[in-house]
């Protein structure tokens, strides 16, 4: 159990946009956002790709 009043940050590092493993991980973390919220934990994704590529990748994952 987490201490009351605590908040957490999880940094999720992705290898590359459109990489099959990274795409699967993005989908998994996206579906678990509610679980992290319940723990007062904010998720932040980190990738080396451009913001345009990341936005396109996120849209593709949302569609599937």
PDB file of C-alpha atoms in Angstrom:
ATOM      1  CA  UNK A   1       0.000   0.000   0.000  1.00  0.00           C
ATOM      2  CA  UNK A   2       1.290   3.436  -0.883  1.00  0.00           C
ATOM      3  CA  UNK A   3       1.617   6.114   1.794  1.00  0.00           C
ATOM      4  CA  UNK A   4      -1.230   8.634   1.818  1.00  0.00           C
ATOM      5  CA  UNK A   5      -0.489  11.859   0.009  1.00  0.00           C
ATOM      6  CA  UNK A   6       2.230  10.249  -2.075  1.00  0.00           C
ATOM      7  CA  UNK A   7       2.397  10.562  -5.815  1.00  0.00           C
ATOM      8  CA  UNK A   8       4.652   8.770  -8.227  1.00  0.00           C
ATOM      9  CA  UNK A   9       6.039   9.141 -11.728  1.00  0.00           C
ATOM     10  CA  UNK A  10       6.835   6.206 -14.008  1.00  0.00           C
ATOM     11  CA  UNK A  11       9.019   6.931 -17.024  1.00  0.00           C
ATOM     12  CA  UNK A  12       8.422   4.433 -19.814  1.00  0.00           C
ATOM     13  CA  UNK A  13      11.233   4.290 -22.378  1.00  0.00           C
ATOM     14  CA  UNK A  14      10.339   3.080 -25.875  1.00  0.00           C
ATOM     15  CA  UNK A  15      12.959   1.883 -28.371  1.00  0.00           C
ATOM     16  CA  UNK A  16      11.313   3.460 -31.413  1.00  0.00           C
ATOM     17  CA  UNK A  17       7.962   4.466 -32.829  1.00  0.00           C
ATOM     18  CA  UNK A  18       6.393   1.764 -34.994  1.00  0.00           C
ATOM     19  CA  UNK A  19       8.760  -0.896 -33.576  1.00  0.00           C
ATOM     20  CA  UNK A  20       6.561  -3.984 -32.989  1.00  0.00           C
ATOM     21  CA  UNK A  21       7.685  -4.511 -29.372  1.00  0.00           C
ATOM     22  CA  UNK A  22       7.376  -0.801 -28.525  1.00  0.00           C
ATOM     23  CA  UNK A  23       3.922  -0.735 -30.144  1.00  0.00           C
ATOM     24  CA  UNK A  24       2.797  -3.657 -27.986  1.00  0.00           C
ATOM     25  CA  UNK A  25       4.212  -1.975 -24.864  1.00  0.00           C
ATOM     26  CA  UNK A  26       2.498   1.338 -25.704  1.00  0.00           C
ATOM     27  CA  UNK A  27      -0.833  -0.470 -26.068  1.00  0.00           C
ATOM     28  CA  UNK A  28      -0.301  -2.297 -22.755  1.00  0.00           C
ATOM     29  CA  UNK A  29       0.560   0.867 -20.852  1.00  0.00           C
ATOM     30  CA  UNK A  30      -2.325   2.727 -22.499  1.00  0.00           C
ATOM     31  CA  UNK A  31      -4.792   0.100 -21.321  1.00  0.00           C
ATOM     32  CA  UNK A  32      -3.345   0.258 -17.791  1.00  0.00           C
ATOM     33  CA  UNK A  33      -3.510   4.050 -17.344  1.00  0.00           C
ATOM     34  CA  UNK A  34      -6.465   3.684 -14.975  1.00  0.00           C
ATOM     35  CA  UNK A  35      -4.493   1.300 -12.767  1.00  0.00           C
ATOM     36  CA  UNK A  36      -1.618   3.776 -12.553  1.00  0.00           C
ATOM     37  CA  UNK A  37      -4.054   6.623 -11.825  1.00  0.00           C
ATOM     38  CA  UNK A  38      -5.497   4.603  -8.951  1.00  0.00           C
ATOM     39  CA  UNK A  39      -1.983   4.462  -7.475  1.00  0.00           C
ATOM     40  CA  UNK A  40      -1.528   8.218  -8.008  1.00  0.00           C
ATOM     41  CA  UNK A  41       1.196   7.431 -10.531  1.00  0.00           C
ATOM     42  CA  UNK A  42       1.639   9.490 -13.664  1.00  0.00           C
ATOM     43  CA  UNK A  43       3.037   7.788 -16.775  1.00  0.00           C
ATOM     44  CA  UNK A  44       5.487   9.622 -19.019  1.00  0.00           C
ATOM     45  CA  UNK A  45       6.723   8.109 -22.264  1.00  0.00           C
ATOM     46  CA  UNK A  46      10.226   8.720 -23.577  1.00  0.00           C
ATOM     47  CA  UNK A  47      11.335   7.980 -27.140  1.00  0.00           C
ATOM     48  CA  UNK A  48      14.000   9.278 -29.479  1.00  0.00           C
ATOM     49  CA  UNK A  49      11.606   9.883 -32.376  1.00  0.00           C
ATOM     50  CA  UNK A  50      10.242  13.252 -33.491  1.00  0.00           C
ATOM     51  CA  UNK A  51       7.014  14.526 -31.971  1.00  0.00           C
ATOM     52  CA  UNK A  52       5.318  14.113 -35.373  1.00  0.00           C
ATOM     53  CA  UNK A  53       6.312  10.429 -35.548  1.00  0.00           C
ATOM     54  CA  UNK A  54       5.172   9.854 -31.958  1.00  0.00           C
ATOM     55  CA  UNK A  55       1.756  11.433 -32.627  1.00  0.00           C
ATOM     56  CA  UNK A  56       1.268   9.297 -35.769  1.00  0.00           C
ATOM     57  CA  UNK A  57       2.347   6.196 -33.862  1.00  0.00           C
ATOM     58  CA  UNK A  58      -0.061   6.913 -31.001  1.00  0.00           C
ATOM     59  CA  UNK A  59      -2.921   7.388 -33.492  1.00  0.00           C
ATOM     60  CA  UNK A  60      -2.082   4.054 -35.115  1.00  0.00           C
ATOM     61  CA  UNK A  61      -2.080   2.291 -31.739  1.00  0.00           C
ATOM     62  CA  UNK A  62      -5.432   3.910 -30.818  1.00  0.00           C
ATOM     63  CA  UNK A  63      -6.973   2.611 -34.044  1.00  0.00           C
ATOM     64  CA  UNK A  64      -5.927  -0.989 -33.407  1.00  0.00           C
TER      65      UNK A  64
END
